[in-house]
């Protein structure tokens, strides 16, 4: 039984609910395009990226540890197989060899943290879509079920079939967006975490070597 006086409110909610279907579908289309582009970027990055090998990292740390001046240290960093952004961070740390050890350590920590923030931003879109994708899919499932059930009550099978088709399509799309976004974010974060560990390891060697001069 519907409480008297709520007919207007329920009608308003029904209108608002149905009016959301188009925006939800548009957002799902935009989301799947973003995910496809991001997945292509992931494959391209996987093919093109060449992280430094463990043995080469060990050799670099030894060369830095035996450096006698900042120019030699910077040359070893520049000639290494590190990524450009890693070289930039380490070079900036080496350039500040003339400040106090505590200030130099704080600067190194800040430079690495700033780079970590930049890398995190690269996965922001897919991190958001991990949750938003399935939510949009669920909305796209539930919204057309109202008219579909109403059509079933009146014997309109065609409208019911159309509503169910929309519901299933949006569910599949939303789950696909969420699953692919999760994989993209997971692999990228693994890469970036490994790269940051390499930077921190070499930075420790740089700081220790400078402190000995």
GROMACS .gro file of C-alpha atoms in nm:
model
  213
    1UNK     CA    1   0.000   0.000   0.000
    2UNK     CA    2   0.133   0.343  -0.095
    3UNK     CA    3   0.102   0.604   0.178
    4UNK     CA    4  -0.127   0.887   0.076
    5UNK     CA    5   0.060   1.193  -0.044
    6UNK     CA    6   0.369   1.005  -0.165
    7UNK     CA    7   0.243   0.961  -0.522
    8UNK     CA    8   0.399   1.290  -0.630
    9UNK     CA    9   0.733   1.203  -0.470
   10UNK     CA   10   0.745   0.854  -0.618
   11UNK     CA   11   0.655   0.995  -0.960
   12UNK     CA   12   0.936   1.251  -0.928
   13UNK     CA   13   1.185   0.982  -0.830
   14UNK     CA   14   1.068   0.767  -1.123
   15UNK     CA   15   1.120   1.055  -1.367
   16UNK     CA   16   1.464   1.133  -1.223
   17UNK     CA   17   1.563   0.768  -1.234
   18UNK     CA   18   1.467   0.726  -1.599
   19UNK     CA   19   1.634   1.056  -1.692
   20UNK     CA   20   1.965   0.918  -1.560
   21UNK     CA   21   1.981   0.635  -1.813
   22UNK     CA   22   2.119   0.845  -2.097
   23UNK     CA   23   2.396   1.009  -1.887
   24UNK     CA   24   2.490   0.667  -1.747
   25UNK     CA   25   2.523   0.518  -2.096
   26UNK     CA   26   2.725   0.819  -2.215
   27UNK     CA   27   2.959   0.786  -1.916
   28UNK     CA   28   2.998   0.414  -1.983
   29UNK     CA   29   3.095   0.483  -2.343
   30UNK     CA   30   3.348   0.745  -2.230
   31UNK     CA   31   3.482   0.504  -1.968
   32UNK     CA   32   3.532   0.219  -2.213
   33UNK     CA   33   3.714   0.454  -2.454
   34UNK     CA   34   3.944   0.570  -2.172
   35UNK     CA   35   4.013   0.210  -2.070
   36UNK     CA   36   4.090   0.102  -2.426
   37UNK     CA   37   4.334   0.392  -2.469
   38UNK     CA   38   4.489   0.319  -2.128
   39UNK     CA   39   4.526  -0.048  -2.213
   40UNK     CA   40   4.698   0.044  -2.538
   41UNK     CA   41   4.928   0.273  -2.340
   42UNK     CA   42   5.004  -0.011  -2.100
   43UNK     CA   43   5.105  -0.242  -2.385
   44UNK     CA   44   5.317   0.030  -2.544
   45UNK     CA   45   5.488   0.105  -2.213
   46UNK     CA   46   5.551  -0.264  -2.154
   47UNK     CA   47   5.715  -0.301  -2.495
   48UNK     CA   48   5.925   0.016  -2.475
   49UNK     CA   49   6.029   0.017  -2.108
   50UNK     CA   50   6.371  -0.125  -2.025
   51UNK     CA   51   6.429  -0.114  -1.649
   52UNK     CA   52   6.782  -0.138  -1.519
   53UNK     CA   53   6.898  -0.492  -1.444
   54UNK     CA   54   6.990  -0.597  -1.092
   55UNK     CA   55   7.356  -0.651  -1.184
   56UNK     CA   56   7.376  -0.313  -1.359
   57UNK     CA   57   7.220  -0.146  -1.055
   58UNK     CA   58   7.480  -0.309  -0.833
   59UNK     CA   59   7.761  -0.190  -1.063
   60UNK     CA   60   7.619   0.164  -1.065
   61UNK     CA   61   7.609   0.176  -0.684
   62UNK     CA   62   7.970   0.062  -0.667
   63UNK     CA   63   8.081   0.321  -0.923
   64UNK     CA   64   7.900   0.595  -0.733
   65UNK     CA   65   8.047   0.479  -0.402
   66UNK     CA   66   8.399   0.504  -0.545
   67UNK     CA   67   8.344   0.841  -0.711
   68UNK     CA   68   8.590   1.109  -0.600
   69UNK     CA   69   8.394   1.417  -0.707
   70UNK     CA   70   8.044   1.522  -0.804
   71UNK     CA   71   8.119   1.542  -1.177
   72UNK     CA   72   8.234   1.182  -1.185
   73UNK     CA   73   7.925   1.080  -0.990
   74UNK     CA   74   7.692   1.264  -1.229
   75UNK     CA   75   7.867   1.107  -1.526
   76UNK     CA   76   7.813   0.758  -1.385
   77UNK     CA   77   7.444   0.838  -1.333
   78UNK     CA   78   7.407   0.980  -1.684
   79UNK     CA   79   7.570   0.674  -1.842
   80UNK     CA   80   7.353   0.427  -1.651
   81UNK     CA   81   7.045   0.242  -1.775
   82UNK     CA   82   6.813   0.426  -1.538
   83UNK     CA   83   6.507   0.603  -1.675
   84UNK     CA   84   6.543   0.974  -1.750
   85UNK     CA   85   6.331   1.084  -1.455
   86UNK     CA   86   6.541   0.868  -1.223
   87UNK     CA   87   6.860   1.027  -1.355
   88UNK     CA   88   6.710   1.373  -1.309
   89UNK     CA   89   6.625   1.311  -0.943
   90UNK     CA   90   6.969   1.166  -0.865
   91UNK     CA   91   7.149   1.442  -1.052
   92UNK     CA   92   6.961   1.709  -0.856
   93UNK     CA   93   7.061   1.538  -0.532
   94UNK     CA   94   7.426   1.529  -0.644
   95UNK     CA   95   7.414   1.896  -0.747
   96UNK     CA   96   7.337   1.987  -0.385
   97UNK     CA   97   7.654   1.829  -0.250
   98UNK     CA   98   7.753   2.163  -0.093
   99UNK     CA   99   7.466   2.185   0.158
  100UNK     CA  100   7.448   2.020   0.500
  101UNK     CA  101   7.390   1.643   0.526
  102UNK     CA  102   7.052   1.677   0.699
  103UNK     CA  103   6.927   1.930   0.446
  104UNK     CA  104   7.058   1.714   0.161
  105UNK     CA  105   6.879   1.408   0.297
  106UNK     CA  106   6.555   1.605   0.338
  107UNK     CA  107   6.587   1.736  -0.017
  108UNK     CA  108   6.641   1.383  -0.152
  109UNK     CA  109   6.332   1.262   0.031
  110UNK     CA  110   6.126   1.550  -0.106
  111UNK     CA  111   6.245   1.495  -0.465
  112UNK     CA  112   6.160   1.125  -0.450
  113UNK     CA  113   5.821   1.196  -0.291
  114UNK     CA  114   5.742   1.450  -0.562
  115UNK     CA  115   5.828   1.197  -0.830
  116UNK     CA  116   5.616   0.935  -0.655
  117UNK     CA  117   5.321   1.175  -0.666
  118UNK     CA  118   5.370   1.225  -1.040
  119UNK     CA  119   5.372   0.850  -1.098
  120UNK     CA  120   5.060   0.799  -0.887
  121UNK     CA  121   4.876   1.055  -1.100
  122UNK     CA  122   4.937   0.833  -1.403
  123UNK     CA  123   4.704   0.572  -1.256
  124UNK     CA  124   4.438   0.811  -1.122
  125UNK     CA  125   4.198   0.759  -1.411
  126UNK     CA  126   4.203   0.381  -1.397
  127UNK     CA  127   4.193   0.383  -1.016
  128UNK     CA  128   3.869   0.583  -1.035
  129UNK     CA  129   3.724   0.360  -1.305
  130UNK     CA  130   3.786   0.048  -1.097
  131UNK     CA  131   3.497   0.162  -0.877
  132UNK     CA  132   3.302   0.388  -1.111
  133UNK     CA  133   3.280   0.134  -1.397
  134UNK     CA  134   3.087  -0.136  -1.208
  135UNK     CA  135   2.873   0.133  -1.039
  136UNK     CA  136   2.770   0.274  -1.375
  137UNK     CA  137   2.702  -0.079  -1.495
  138UNK     CA  138   2.477  -0.141  -1.198
  139UNK     CA  139   2.290   0.183  -1.259
  140UNK     CA  140   2.249   0.091  -1.623
  141UNK     CA  141   2.110  -0.244  -1.511
  142UNK     CA  142   1.857  -0.120  -1.257
  143UNK     CA  143   1.722   0.189  -1.434
  144UNK     CA  144   1.566   0.011  -1.736
  145UNK     CA  145   1.425  -0.268  -1.518
  146UNK     CA  146   1.151  -0.036  -1.391
  147UNK     CA  147   0.995   0.025  -1.733
  148UNK     CA  148   1.067  -0.338  -1.820
  149UNK     CA  149   0.871  -0.473  -1.525
  150UNK     CA  150   0.589  -0.226  -1.598
  151UNK     CA  151   0.581  -0.351  -1.958
  152UNK     CA  152   0.569  -0.711  -1.833
  153UNK     CA  153   0.264  -0.625  -1.627
  154UNK     CA  154   0.087  -0.492  -1.935
  155UNK     CA  155   0.201  -0.779  -2.156
  156UNK     CA  156   0.443  -0.568  -2.367
  157UNK     CA  157   0.713  -0.828  -2.424
  158UNK     CA  158   0.900  -0.616  -2.681
  159UNK     CA  159   0.960  -0.334  -2.432
  160UNK     CA  160   1.063  -0.587  -2.167
  161UNK     CA  161   1.314  -0.747  -2.405
  162UNK     CA  162   1.458  -0.406  -2.495
  163UNK     CA  163   1.494  -0.312  -2.127
  164UNK     CA  164   1.666  -0.640  -2.042
  165UNK     CA  165   1.903  -0.598  -2.336
  166UNK     CA  166   2.006  -0.254  -2.213
  167UNK     CA  167   2.044  -0.389  -1.861
  168UNK     CA  168   2.271  -0.678  -1.966
  169UNK     CA  169   2.479  -0.462  -2.203
  170UNK     CA  170   2.548  -0.197  -1.940
  171UNK     CA  171   2.635  -0.463  -1.682
  172UNK     CA  172   2.889  -0.628  -1.910
  173UNK     CA  173   3.038  -0.292  -2.010
  174UNK     CA  174   3.066  -0.171  -1.650
  175UNK     CA  175   3.231  -0.491  -1.530
  176UNK     CA  176   3.470  -0.486  -1.826
  177UNK     CA  177   3.571  -0.129  -1.747
  178UNK     CA  178   3.630  -0.219  -1.382
  179UNK     CA  179   3.830  -0.535  -1.457
  180UNK     CA  180   4.057  -0.377  -1.720
  181UNK     CA  181   4.111  -0.068  -1.506
  182UNK     CA  182   4.217  -0.288  -1.214
  183UNK     CA  183   4.472  -0.475  -1.429
  184UNK     CA  184   4.612  -0.154  -1.577
  185UNK     CA  185   4.652   0.012  -1.237
  186UNK     CA  186   4.798  -0.302  -1.081
  187UNK     CA  187   5.073  -0.351  -1.338
  188UNK     CA  188   5.163   0.017  -1.359
  189UNK     CA  189   5.189   0.049  -0.982
  190UNK     CA  190   5.415  -0.256  -0.968
  191UNK     CA  191   5.645  -0.098  -1.227
  192UNK     CA  192   5.653   0.240  -1.059
  193UNK     CA  193   5.712   0.097  -0.712
  194UNK     CA  194   6.008  -0.101  -0.844
  195UNK     CA  195   6.148   0.209  -1.014
  196UNK     CA  196   6.113   0.418  -0.700
  197UNK     CA  197   6.292   0.152  -0.495
  198UNK     CA  198   6.581   0.172  -0.745
  199UNK     CA  199   6.591   0.551  -0.709
  200UNK     CA  200   6.589   0.531  -0.329
  201UNK     CA  201   6.867   0.270  -0.333
  202UNK     CA  202   7.094   0.474  -0.559
  203UNK     CA  203   7.007   0.794  -0.371
  204UNK     CA  204   7.132   0.634  -0.049
  205UNK     CA  205   7.462   0.557  -0.221
  206UNK     CA  206   7.484   0.914  -0.351
  207UNK     CA  207   7.420   1.064  -0.007
  208UNK     CA  208   7.664   0.829   0.166
  209UNK     CA  209   7.937   0.902  -0.087
  210UNK     CA  210   7.891   1.278  -0.063
  211UNK     CA  211   7.903   1.259   0.317
  212UNK     CA  212   8.249   1.096   0.292
  213UNK     CA  213   8.398   1.383   0.091
   0.00000   0.00000   0.00000
